[in-house]
Amino acid sequence: MKGIILAGGAGTRLYPITLAVSKQLIPVGDKPMIYYPLSVLMLADVREILIIATPADLPQFRRLLGDGSHLGLQIDYAEQAHPGGLAEAFIIGADHIGTDSVALVLGDNIFHGQRFSDVLAEHAGDIHGCVLFGYAVHDPHRYGVGVTDEEGRLVSIEEKPARPRSNRAITGLYFYDNDVVNIAKNITPSPRGELEISDVNRVYVERGTASLVDLGRGFAWLDTGTPESLREAAQYVSILEHRQGIRIACVEEVALRMGFIDAEACHALGAAIGKSEYGQYVMSIAGEFGR
């Protein structure tokens, strides 16, 4: 499976902050926002990743992540010069996807919960159709909502319904088989000229090959697109990390635990930024594995 992080857009709801920096580079806790979706792909055992961003922002992402080899990854970059909808990611990334399946994650979404890596591993294998991830919300009229049958197959997706038939919001994490590239190329753009991800998903629903995985109680899905939600995400991360003494979405630790790098390489990454608490944490994790 190949991975795509969509980190484009102007972040207008976060102005004036995003007039100077990409939304996905704003810190959430002690790390840039993009570490969170990157760690999701890594936990799904995806090692070839394409980051799509605006031409102005791409150099900053390259400076932060390079080619990914230090994390045992292969990271490439592509431009989305103008907002063209989420589904445009599959057209921009067609060469990157090749003949493989693909995981798309939005660059401003944060996922966290116990055994999340097990959930990802269970559904990232041999994909036939699409796998979407649902999250129970108290205000489903604000989201795209999935309705399933008894076997977990999606039977409909309602966009911001006035009378929702479900409280399962569709999150910003999507798994697709390789046919998603052709589907994206053939959907009709919206009146704004954008390729909507909901239209892609509806094709799979009509085929009967779309499923919805319920992330369940106790799981956290955070969208950081507004100042309020950004503050909430930072508070969630900071409180949990402080109380448990762990780091959420520490990509060096994820790379180590997934076997992408060894303890020696992990320690070296921490030592390079060892004056920070984050760097000291990375070195401590490497030390635990090296015993």
PDB file of C-alpha atoms in Angstrom:
ATOM      1  CA  MET A   1       0.000   0.000   0.000  1.00  0.00           C
ATOM      2  CA  LYS A   2       1.175   3.521  -0.844  1.00  0.00           C
ATOM      3  CA  GLY A   3       0.382   6.540   1.313  1.00  0.00           C
ATOM      4  CA  ILE A   4      -0.642  10.119   0.579  1.00  0.00           C
ATOM      5  CA  ILE A   5      -0.812  13.024   3.016  1.00  0.00           C
ATOM      6  CA  LEU A   6      -2.864  15.884   1.633  1.00  0.00           C
ATOM      7  CA  ALA A   7      -1.391  19.013   3.177  1.00  0.00           C
ATOM      8  CA  GLY A   8      -2.572  21.639   0.723  1.00  0.00           C
ATOM      9  CA  GLY A   9      -5.023  24.476   1.107  1.00  0.00           C
ATOM     10  CA  ALA A  10      -4.591  27.981   2.434  1.00  0.00           C
ATOM     11  CA  GLY A  11      -5.832  27.345   5.980  1.00  0.00           C
ATOM     12  CA  THR A  12      -8.045  30.434   5.794  1.00  0.00           C
ATOM     13  CA  ARG A  13      -9.945  29.537   8.969  1.00  0.00           C
ATOM     14  CA  LEU A  14      -6.667  29.873  10.874  1.00  0.00           C
ATOM     15  CA  TYR A  15      -5.718  33.305   9.520  1.00  0.00           C
ATOM     16  CA  PRO A  16      -3.537  35.226  10.323  1.00  0.00           C
ATOM     17  CA  ILE A  17      -1.299  32.330  11.496  1.00  0.00           C
ATOM     18  CA  THR A  18      -1.412  30.569   8.143  1.00  0.00           C
ATOM     19  CA  LEU A  19      -0.510  33.689   6.206  1.00  0.00           C
ATOM     20  CA  ALA A  20       3.097  32.877   7.116  1.00  0.00           C
ATOM     21  CA  VAL A  21       3.207  29.110   7.652  1.00  0.00           C
ATOM     22  CA  SER A  22       1.409  26.013   6.407  1.00  0.00           C
ATOM     23  CA  LYS A  23      -1.361  24.810   8.696  1.00  0.00           C
ATOM     24  CA  GLN A  24       0.230  21.360   8.794  1.00  0.00           C
ATOM     25  CA  LEU A  25       3.457  22.831  10.202  1.00  0.00           C
ATOM     26  CA  ILE A  26       1.749  24.569  13.128  1.00  0.00           C
ATOM     27  CA  PRO A  27       2.758  22.884  16.395  1.00  0.00           C
ATOM     28  CA  VAL A  28       0.280  20.657  18.198  1.00  0.00           C
ATOM     29  CA  GLY A  29       1.943  20.009  21.515  1.00  0.00           C
ATOM     30  CA  ASP A  30       5.671  19.816  20.899  1.00  0.00           C
ATOM     31  CA  LYS A  31       5.619  18.606  17.309  1.00  0.00           C
ATOM     32  CA  PRO A  32       4.376  19.854  13.932  1.00  0.00           C
ATOM     33  CA  MET A  33       0.862  18.879  12.972  1.00  0.00           C
ATOM     34  CA  ILE A  34       1.984  16.735  10.032  1.00  0.00           C
ATOM     35  CA  TYR A  35       3.673  14.273  12.415  1.00  0.00           C
ATOM     36  CA  TYR A  36       0.218  13.025  13.418  1.00  0.00           C
ATOM     37  CA  PRO A  37      -1.038  11.896   9.986  1.00  0.00           C
ATOM     38  CA  LEU A  38       2.467  10.704   9.121  1.00  0.00           C
ATOM     39  CA  SER A  39       2.473   8.450  12.182  1.00  0.00           C
ATOM     40  CA  VAL A  40      -0.912   7.008  11.107  1.00  0.00           C
ATOM     41  CA  LEU A  41       0.509   5.863   7.786  1.00  0.00           C
ATOM     42  CA  MET A  42       3.590   4.460   9.513  1.00  0.00           C
ATOM     43  CA  LEU A  43       1.397   2.507  11.950  1.00  0.00           C
ATOM     44  CA  ALA A  44      -0.380   1.054   8.905  1.00  0.00           C
ATOM     45  CA  ASP A  45       3.058  -0.173   7.746  1.00  0.00           C
ATOM     46  CA  VAL A  46       3.089   2.261   4.834  1.00  0.00           C
ATOM     47  CA  ARG A  47       6.636   3.289   3.979  1.00  0.00           C
ATOM     48  CA  GLU A  48       6.270   4.999   0.580  1.00  0.00           C
ATOM     49  CA  ILE A  49       4.538   8.304   1.164  1.00  0.00           C
ATOM     50  CA  LEU A  50       3.655  11.273  -1.023  1.00  0.00           C
ATOM     51  CA  ILE A  51       3.101  14.670   0.578  1.00  0.00           C
ATOM     52  CA  ILE A  52       0.934  16.999  -1.501  1.00  0.00           C
ATOM     53  CA  ALA A  53       1.114  20.690  -0.651  1.00  0.00           C
ATOM     54  CA  THR A  54       1.152  24.125  -2.219  1.00  0.00           C
ATOM     55  CA  PRO A  55       4.277  25.204  -4.131  1.00  0.00           C
ATOM     56  CA  ALA A  56       5.051  27.784  -1.428  1.00  0.00           C
ATOM     57  CA  ASP A  57       4.863  25.239   1.398  1.00  0.00           C
ATOM     58  CA  LEU A  58       6.699  22.290  -0.151  1.00  0.00           C
ATOM     59  CA  PRO A  59      10.221  23.579   0.672  1.00  0.00           C
ATOM     60  CA  GLN A  60       9.289  23.726   4.364  1.00  0.00           C
ATOM     61  CA  PHE A  61       8.063  20.135   4.341  1.00  0.00           C
ATOM     62  CA  ARG A  62      11.241  19.031   2.563  1.00  0.00           C
ATOM     63  CA  ARG A  63      13.326  20.791   5.190  1.00  0.00           C
ATOM     64  CA  LEU A  64      11.412  19.076   7.978  1.00  0.00           C
ATOM     65  CA  LEU A  65      11.185  15.529   6.609  1.00  0.00           C
ATOM     66  CA  GLY A  66      13.696  15.266   3.768  1.00  0.00           C
ATOM     67  CA  ASP A  67      13.439  12.044   1.807  1.00  0.00           C
ATOM     68  CA  GLY A  68      12.298  10.140   4.896  1.00  0.00           C
ATOM     69  CA  SER A  69      15.259   7.756   4.876  1.00  0.00           C
ATOM     70  CA  HIS A  70      16.179   8.665   8.472  1.00  0.00           C
ATOM     71  CA  LEU A  71      12.834   7.133   9.469  1.00  0.00           C
ATOM     72  CA  GLY A  72      13.102   4.152   7.151  1.00  0.00           C
ATOM     73  CA  LEU A  73      10.650   5.775   4.749  1.00  0.00           C
ATOM     74  CA  GLN A  74      10.603   6.993   1.174  1.00  0.00           C
ATOM     75  CA  ILE A  75       8.949  10.411   1.106  1.00  0.00           C
ATOM     76  CA  ASP A  76       8.205  12.206  -2.147  1.00  0.00           C
ATOM     77  CA  TYR A  77       6.500  15.525  -2.786  1.00  0.00           C
ATOM     78  CA  ALA A  78       4.006  16.926  -5.270  1.00  0.00           C
ATOM     79  CA  GLU A  79       2.319  20.268  -5.829  1.00  0.00           C
ATOM     80  CA  GLN A  80      -1.333  21.150  -5.617  1.00  0.00           C
ATOM     81  CA  ALA A  81      -1.156  24.684  -6.942  1.00  0.00           C
ATOM     82  CA  HIS A  82      -4.851  25.455  -6.382  1.00  0.00           C
ATOM     83  CA  PRO A  83      -7.515  23.780  -4.231  1.00  0.00           C
ATOM     84  CA  GLY A  84      -8.954  21.053  -6.417  1.00  0.00           C
ATOM     85  CA  GLY A  85     -10.773  18.897  -3.890  1.00  0.00           C
ATOM     86  CA  LEU A  86      -9.571  15.948  -1.838  1.00  0.00           C
ATOM     87  CA  ALA A  87     -10.044  13.471  -4.679  1.00  0.00           C
ATOM     88  CA  GLU A  88      -7.555  15.370  -6.823  1.00  0.00           C
ATOM     89  CA  ALA A  89      -4.884  13.767  -4.623  1.00  0.00           C
ATOM     90  CA  PHE A  90      -5.346  10.502  -6.544  1.00  0.00           C
ATOM     91  CA  ILE A  91      -4.770  12.202  -9.885  1.00  0.00           C
ATOM     92  CA  ILE A  92      -1.755  14.150  -8.652  1.00  0.00           C
ATOM     93  CA  GLY A  93      -0.431  10.992  -7.022  1.00  0.00           C
ATOM     94  CA  ALA A  94      -1.266   8.536  -9.825  1.00  0.00           C
ATOM     95  CA  ASP A  95       2.380   7.762 -10.622  1.00  0.00           C
ATOM     96  CA  HIS A  96       3.164   7.390  -6.931  1.00  0.00           C
ATOM     97  CA  ILE A  97       0.283   4.948  -6.453  1.00  0.00           C
ATOM     98  CA  GLY A  98       1.197   2.903  -9.514  1.00  0.00           C
ATOM     99  CA  THR A  99      -0.577  -0.454  -9.336  1.00  0.00           C
ATOM    100  CA  ASP A 100      -0.915  -0.499  -5.543  1.00  0.00           C
ATOM    101  CA  SER A 101      -3.712   0.283  -3.132  1.00  0.00           C
ATOM    102  CA  VAL A 102      -3.505   3.622  -1.362  1.00  0.00           C
ATOM    103  CA  ALA A 103      -4.149   5.211   2.016  1.00  0.00           C
ATOM    104  CA  LEU A 104      -5.093   8.874   2.033  1.00  0.00           C
ATOM    105  CA  VAL A 105      -4.953  10.866   5.265  1.00  0.00           C
ATOM    106  CA  LEU A 106      -5.705  14.540   5.667  1.00  0.00           C
ATOM    107  CA  GLY A 107      -2.852  16.585   7.022  1.00  0.00           C
ATOM    108  CA  ASP A 108      -4.909  18.281   9.732  1.00  0.00           C
ATOM    109  CA  ASN A 109      -6.474  15.148  11.266  1.00  0.00           C
ATOM    110  CA  ILE A 110      -5.264  13.587  14.511  1.00  0.00           C
ATOM    111  CA  PHE A 111      -6.092   9.993  15.445  1.00  0.00           C
ATOM    112  CA  HIS A 112      -5.254   8.379  18.755  1.00  0.00           C
ATOM    113  CA  GLY A 113      -6.474   5.298  20.575  1.00  0.00           C
ATOM    114  CA  GLN A 114      -5.474   1.966  22.020  1.00  0.00           C
ATOM    115  CA  ARG A 115      -4.650  -0.777  19.546  1.00  0.00           C
ATOM    116  CA  PHE A 116      -5.007   1.644  16.635  1.00  0.00           C
ATOM    117  CA  SER A 117      -2.107  -0.062  14.863  1.00  0.00           C
ATOM    118  CA  ASP A 118      -3.999  -3.371  15.086  1.00  0.00           C
ATOM    119  CA  VAL A 119      -7.086  -1.790  13.534  1.00  0.00           C
ATOM    120  CA  LEU A 120      -4.991  -0.348  10.712  1.00  0.00           C
ATOM    121  CA  ALA A 121      -3.154  -3.624  10.103  1.00  0.00           C
ATOM    122  CA  GLU A 122      -6.432  -5.531   9.941  1.00  0.00           C
ATOM    123  CA  HIS A 123      -7.801  -3.353   7.165  1.00  0.00           C
ATOM    124  CA  ALA A 124      -4.685  -2.288   5.228  1.00  0.00           C
ATOM    125  CA  GLY A 125      -4.025  -5.642   3.623  1.00  0.00           C
ATOM    126  CA  ASP A 126      -5.791  -6.970   0.558  1.00  0.00           C
ATOM    127  CA  ILE A 127      -8.264  -4.189  -0.180  1.00  0.00           C
ATOM    128  CA  HIS A 128     -11.160  -4.735  -2.568  1.00  0.00           C
ATOM    129  CA  GLY A 129     -13.097  -1.495  -2.724  1.00  0.00           C
ATOM    130  CA  CYS A 130     -12.698   1.152  -0.058  1.00  0.00           C
ATOM    131  CA  VAL A 131     -12.445   1.185   3.717  1.00  0.00           C
ATOM    132  CA  LEU A 132     -13.571   4.320   5.525  1.00  0.00           C
ATOM    133  CA  PHE A 133     -13.306   5.039   9.226  1.00  0.00           C
ATOM    134  CA  GLY A 134     -16.292   6.239  11.224  1.00  0.00           C
ATOM    135  CA  TYR A 135     -16.382   8.147  14.474  1.00  0.00           C
ATOM    136  CA  ALA A 136     -19.421   8.753  16.667  1.00  0.00           C
ATOM    137  CA  VAL A 137     -20.207  12.473  17.049  1.00  0.00           C
ATOM    138  CA  HIS A 138     -22.979  14.329  18.851  1.00  0.00           C
ATOM    139  CA  ASP A 139     -23.570  16.705  15.928  1.00  0.00           C
ATOM    140  CA  PRO A 140     -23.585  14.522  12.795  1.00  0.00           C
ATOM    141  CA  HIS A 141     -25.398  17.215  10.771  1.00  0.00           C
ATOM    142  CA  ARG A 142     -22.012  18.967  10.470  1.00  0.00           C
ATOM    143  CA  TYR A 143     -20.292  16.004   8.777  1.00  0.00           C
ATOM    144  CA  GLY A 144     -20.473  13.456   6.031  1.00  0.00           C
ATOM    145  CA  VAL A 145     -22.282  10.566   7.729  1.00  0.00           C
ATOM    146  CA  GLY A 146     -22.093   6.880   6.888  1.00  0.00           C
ATOM    147  CA  VAL A 147     -25.027   4.488   7.102  1.00  0.00           C
ATOM    148  CA  THR A 148     -24.203   0.764   7.140  1.00  0.00           C
ATOM    149  CA  ASP A 149     -26.006  -2.543   6.960  1.00  0.00           C
ATOM    150  CA  GLU A 150     -25.621  -5.338   9.518  1.00  0.00           C
ATOM    151  CA  GLU A 151     -22.399  -6.546   7.883  1.00  0.00           C
ATOM    152  CA  GLY A 152     -20.703  -3.151   8.041  1.00  0.00           C
ATOM    153  CA  ARG A 153     -21.106  -2.364   4.343  1.00  0.00           C
ATOM    154  CA  LEU A 154     -21.838   1.252   3.575  1.00  0.00           C
ATOM    155  CA  VAL A 155     -25.242   1.654   2.020  1.00  0.00           C
ATOM    156  CA  SER A 156     -25.250   5.454   1.875  1.00  0.00           C
ATOM    157  CA  ILE A 157     -23.228   8.546   2.662  1.00  0.00           C
ATOM    158  CA  GLU A 158     -25.151  11.675   3.610  1.00  0.00           C
ATOM    159  CA  GLU A 159     -23.392  15.048   3.434  1.00  0.00           C
ATOM    160  CA  LYS A 160     -24.330  17.291   6.370  1.00  0.00           C
ATOM    161  CA  PRO A 161     -27.842  15.813   6.600  1.00  0.00           C
ATOM    162  CA  ALA A 162     -30.616  17.805   8.279  1.00  0.00           C
ATOM    163  CA  ARG A 163     -31.967  14.556   9.720  1.00  0.00           C
ATOM    164  CA  PRO A 164     -29.023  12.157  10.090  1.00  0.00           C
ATOM    165  CA  ARG A 165     -29.759   8.440   9.980  1.00  0.00           C
ATOM    166  CA  SER A 166     -26.485   7.748  11.755  1.00  0.00           C
ATOM    167  CA  ASN A 167     -24.085   9.491  14.122  1.00  0.00           C
ATOM    168  CA  ARG A 168     -20.986   8.026  12.431  1.00  0.00           C
ATOM    169  CA  ALA A 169     -18.978  10.829  10.849  1.00  0.00           C
ATOM    170  CA  ILE A 170     -16.590   9.912   8.042  1.00  0.00           C
ATOM    171  CA  THR A 171     -13.084  10.820   9.219  1.00  0.00           C
ATOM    172  CA  GLY A 172     -10.115  12.026   7.189  1.00  0.00           C
ATOM    173  CA  LEU A 173      -8.561   8.579   6.736  1.00  0.00           C
ATOM    174  CA  TYR A 174      -9.385   6.512   3.651  1.00  0.00           C
ATOM    175  CA  PHE A 175      -8.136   3.180   2.233  1.00  0.00           C
ATOM    176  CA  TYR A 176      -8.776   2.397  -1.439  1.00  0.00           C
ATOM    177  CA  ASP A 177      -7.965  -0.236  -3.992  1.00  0.00           C
ATOM    178  CA  ASN A 178      -6.128   0.826  -7.148  1.00  0.00           C
ATOM    179  CA  ASP A 179      -9.314   1.609  -9.047  1.00  0.00           C
ATOM    180  CA  VAL A 180      -9.612   4.874  -7.111  1.00  0.00           C
ATOM    181  CA  VAL A 181      -7.335   6.583  -9.641  1.00  0.00           C
ATOM    182  CA  ASN A 182      -9.693   5.899 -12.547  1.00  0.00           C
ATOM    183  CA  ILE A 183     -12.719   6.754 -10.448  1.00  0.00           C
ATOM    184  CA  ALA A 184     -11.231  10.127  -9.507  1.00  0.00           C
ATOM    185  CA  LYS A 185     -10.427  10.867 -13.132  1.00  0.00           C
ATOM    186  CA  ASN A 186     -14.009  10.253 -14.180  1.00  0.00           C
ATOM    187  CA  ILE A 187     -16.107  11.964 -11.525  1.00  0.00           C
ATOM    188  CA  THR A 188     -17.759  15.274 -12.339  1.00  0.00           C
ATOM    189  CA  PRO A 189     -16.241  18.317 -10.632  1.00  0.00           C
ATOM    190  CA  SER A 190     -18.399  20.263  -8.197  1.00  0.00           C
ATOM    191  CA  PRO A 191     -19.726  23.722  -9.123  1.00  0.00           C
ATOM    192  CA  ARG A 192     -16.532  25.082  -7.528  1.00  0.00           C
ATOM    193  CA  GLY A 193     -14.474  22.956  -9.897  1.00  0.00           C
ATOM    194  CA  GLU A 194     -13.310  20.554  -7.186  1.00  0.00           C
ATOM    195  CA  LEU A 195     -13.194  16.757  -7.167  1.00  0.00           C
ATOM    196  CA  GLU A 196     -15.093  15.712  -4.075  1.00  0.00           C
ATOM    197  CA  ILE A 197     -14.022  12.679  -2.057  1.00  0.00           C
ATOM    198  CA  SER A 198     -17.683  11.976  -1.273  1.00  0.00           C
ATOM    199  CA  ASP A 199     -18.339  11.402  -4.982  1.00  0.00           C
ATOM    200  CA  VAL A 200     -15.499   8.860  -5.090  1.00  0.00           C
ATOM    201  CA  ASN A 201     -16.902   7.110  -2.041  1.00  0.00           C
ATOM    202  CA  ARG A 202     -20.390   6.972  -3.540  1.00  0.00           C
ATOM    203  CA  VAL A 203     -19.058   5.025  -6.528  1.00  0.00           C
ATOM    204  CA  TYR A 204     -17.798   2.340  -4.153  1.00  0.00           C
ATOM    205  CA  VAL A 205     -21.094   2.438  -2.239  1.00  0.00           C
ATOM    206  CA  GLU A 206     -23.018   1.860  -5.467  1.00  0.00           C
ATOM    207  CA  ARG A 207     -20.725  -1.070  -6.262  1.00  0.00           C
ATOM    208  CA  GLY A 208     -21.343  -2.559  -2.825  1.00  0.00           C
ATOM    209  CA  THR A 209     -17.623  -2.548  -2.030  1.00  0.00           C
ATOM    210  CA  ALA A 210     -17.452   0.205   0.599  1.00  0.00           C
ATOM    211  CA  SER A 211     -17.142  -0.578   4.289  1.00  0.00           C
ATOM    212  CA  LEU A 212     -17.060   1.569   7.413  1.00  0.00           C
ATOM    213  CA  VAL A 213     -14.857   0.724  10.382  1.00  0.00           C
ATOM    214  CA  ASP A 214     -16.151   2.067  13.679  1.00  0.00           C
ATOM    215  CA  LEU A 215     -13.266   3.549  15.670  1.00  0.00           C
ATOM    216  CA  GLY A 216     -15.257   2.988  18.835  1.00  0.00           C
ATOM    217  CA  ARG A 217     -15.555   4.470  22.304  1.00  0.00           C
ATOM    218  CA  GLY A 218     -12.476   5.882  23.963  1.00  0.00           C
ATOM    219  CA  PHE A 219     -10.864   6.764  20.638  1.00  0.00           C
ATOM    220  CA  ALA A 220      -9.910  10.321  19.729  1.00  0.00           C
ATOM    221  CA  TRP A 221     -10.373  11.879  16.293  1.00  0.00           C
ATOM    222  CA  LEU A 222      -9.510  15.556  16.163  1.00  0.00           C
ATOM    223  CA  ASP A 223      -9.805  17.931  13.216  1.00  0.00           C
ATOM    224  CA  THR A 224      -7.543  20.937  13.733  1.00  0.00           C
ATOM    225  CA  GLY A 225      -8.968  23.241  11.082  1.00  0.00           C
ATOM    226  CA  THR A 226     -10.160  26.058  13.361  1.00  0.00           C
ATOM    227  CA  PRO A 227      -8.498  27.989  16.209  1.00  0.00           C
ATOM    228  CA  GLU A 228     -10.826  26.372  18.739  1.00  0.00           C
ATOM    229  CA  SER A 229     -10.242  22.815  17.499  1.00  0.00           C
ATOM    230  CA  LEU A 230      -6.505  23.486  17.315  1.00  0.00           C
ATOM    231  CA  ARG A 231      -6.488  24.546  20.978  1.00  0.00           C
ATOM    232  CA  GLU A 232      -8.530  21.494  21.949  1.00  0.00           C
ATOM    233  CA  ALA A 233      -6.119  19.182  20.126  1.00  0.00           C
ATOM    234  CA  ALA A 234      -3.095  20.786  21.803  1.00  0.00           C
ATOM    235  CA  GLN A 235      -4.739  20.442  25.220  1.00  0.00           C
ATOM    236  CA  TYR A 236      -5.621  16.793  24.596  1.00  0.00           C
ATOM    237  CA  VAL A 237      -2.090  15.946  23.507  1.00  0.00           C
ATOM    238  CA  SER A 238      -0.390  17.895  26.284  1.00  0.00           C
ATOM    239  CA  ILE A 239      -2.531  16.462  29.088  1.00  0.00           C
ATOM    240  CA  LEU A 240      -2.186  12.877  27.906  1.00  0.00           C
ATOM    241  CA  GLU A 241       1.549  13.128  27.322  1.00  0.00           C
ATOM    242  CA  HIS A 242       2.156  14.783  30.689  1.00  0.00           C
ATOM    243  CA  ARG A 243       0.120  12.259  32.676  1.00  0.00           C
ATOM    244  CA  GLN A 244       1.362   9.144  30.921  1.00  0.00           C
ATOM    245  CA  GLY A 245       4.931  10.212  30.184  1.00  0.00           C
ATOM    246  CA  ILE A 246       4.602   9.256  26.528  1.00  0.00           C
ATOM    247  CA  ARG A 247       4.677  11.122  23.239  1.00  0.00           C
ATOM    248  CA  ILE A 248       1.779  10.858  20.801  1.00  0.00           C
ATOM    249  CA  ALA A 249       2.899  10.692  17.150  1.00  0.00           C
ATOM    250  CA  CYS A 250       6.606  10.648  17.932  1.00  0.00           C
ATOM    251  CA  VAL A 251       7.625   9.511  14.449  1.00  0.00           C
ATOM    252  CA  GLU A 252      11.077   8.357  15.584  1.00  0.00           C
ATOM    253  CA  GLU A 253       9.508   6.072  18.184  1.00  0.00           C
ATOM    254  CA  VAL A 254       6.944   4.780  15.688  1.00  0.00           C
ATOM    255  CA  ALA A 255       9.730   4.029  13.200  1.00  0.00           C
ATOM    256  CA  LEU A 256      11.600   2.113  15.897  1.00  0.00           C
ATOM    257  CA  ARG A 257       8.589   0.119  17.111  1.00  0.00           C
ATOM    258  CA  MET A 258       7.566  -0.717  13.526  1.00  0.00           C
ATOM    259  CA  GLY A 259      11.069  -1.990  12.764  1.00  0.00           C
ATOM    260  CA  PHE A 260      11.816   0.685  10.166  1.00  0.00           C
ATOM    261  CA  ILE A 261      14.972   1.736  12.042  1.00  0.00           C
ATOM    262  CA  ASP A 262      17.038   0.214  14.841  1.00  0.00           C
ATOM    263  CA  ALA A 263      17.728   1.545  18.329  1.00  0.00           C
ATOM    264  CA  GLU A 264      21.102   2.983  17.360  1.00  0.00           C
ATOM    265  CA  ALA A 265      19.597   5.023  14.525  1.00  0.00           C
ATOM    266  CA  CYS A 266      16.755   6.161  16.773  1.00  0.00           C
ATOM    267  CA  HIS A 267      19.194   7.312  19.454  1.00  0.00           C
ATOM    268  CA  ALA A 268      21.148   9.283  16.862  1.00  0.00           C
ATOM    269  CA  LEU A 269      17.970  11.069  15.767  1.00  0.00           C
ATOM    270  CA  GLY A 270      17.248  12.025  19.360  1.00  0.00           C
ATOM    271  CA  ALA A 271      20.828  13.145  19.981  1.00  0.00           C
ATOM    272  CA  ALA A 272      20.653  15.500  17.002  1.00  0.00           C
ATOM    273  CA  ILE A 273      17.940  17.461  18.828  1.00  0.00           C
ATOM    274  CA  GLY A 274      19.027  16.430  22.312  1.00  0.00           C
ATOM    275  CA  LYS A 275      18.698  19.884  23.864  1.00  0.00           C
ATOM    276  CA  SER A 276      14.906  19.593  23.622  1.00  0.00           C
ATOM    277  CA  GLU A 277      12.674  17.436  25.822  1.00  0.00           C
ATOM    278  CA  TYR A 278      11.445  15.753  22.647  1.00  0.00           C
ATOM    279  CA  GLY A 279      14.989  14.744  21.692  1.00  0.00           C
ATOM    280  CA  GLN A 280      15.673  13.448  25.188  1.00  0.00           C
ATOM    281  CA  TYR A 281      12.495  11.378  24.997  1.00  0.00           C
ATOM    282  CA  VAL A 282      13.584   9.847  21.684  1.00  0.00           C
ATOM    283  CA  MET A 283      16.957   8.901  23.201  1.00  0.00           C
ATOM    284  CA  SER A 284      15.262   7.362  26.232  1.00  0.00           C
ATOM    285  CA  ILE A 285      13.017   5.212  24.043  1.00  0.00           C
ATOM    286  CA  ALA A 286      16.018   4.091  22.023  1.00  0.00           C
ATOM    287  CA  GLY A 287      17.775   3.210  25.255  1.00  0.00           C
ATOM    288  CA  GLU A 288      14.883   1.025  26.373  1.00  0.00           C
ATOM    289  CA  PHE A 289      14.968  -0.903  23.093  1.00  0.00           C
ATOM    290  CA  GLY A 290      18.738  -1.203  23.185  1.00  0.00           C
ATOM    291  CA  ARG A 291      18.886  -2.991  26.529  1.00  0.00           C
TER     292      ARG A 291
END
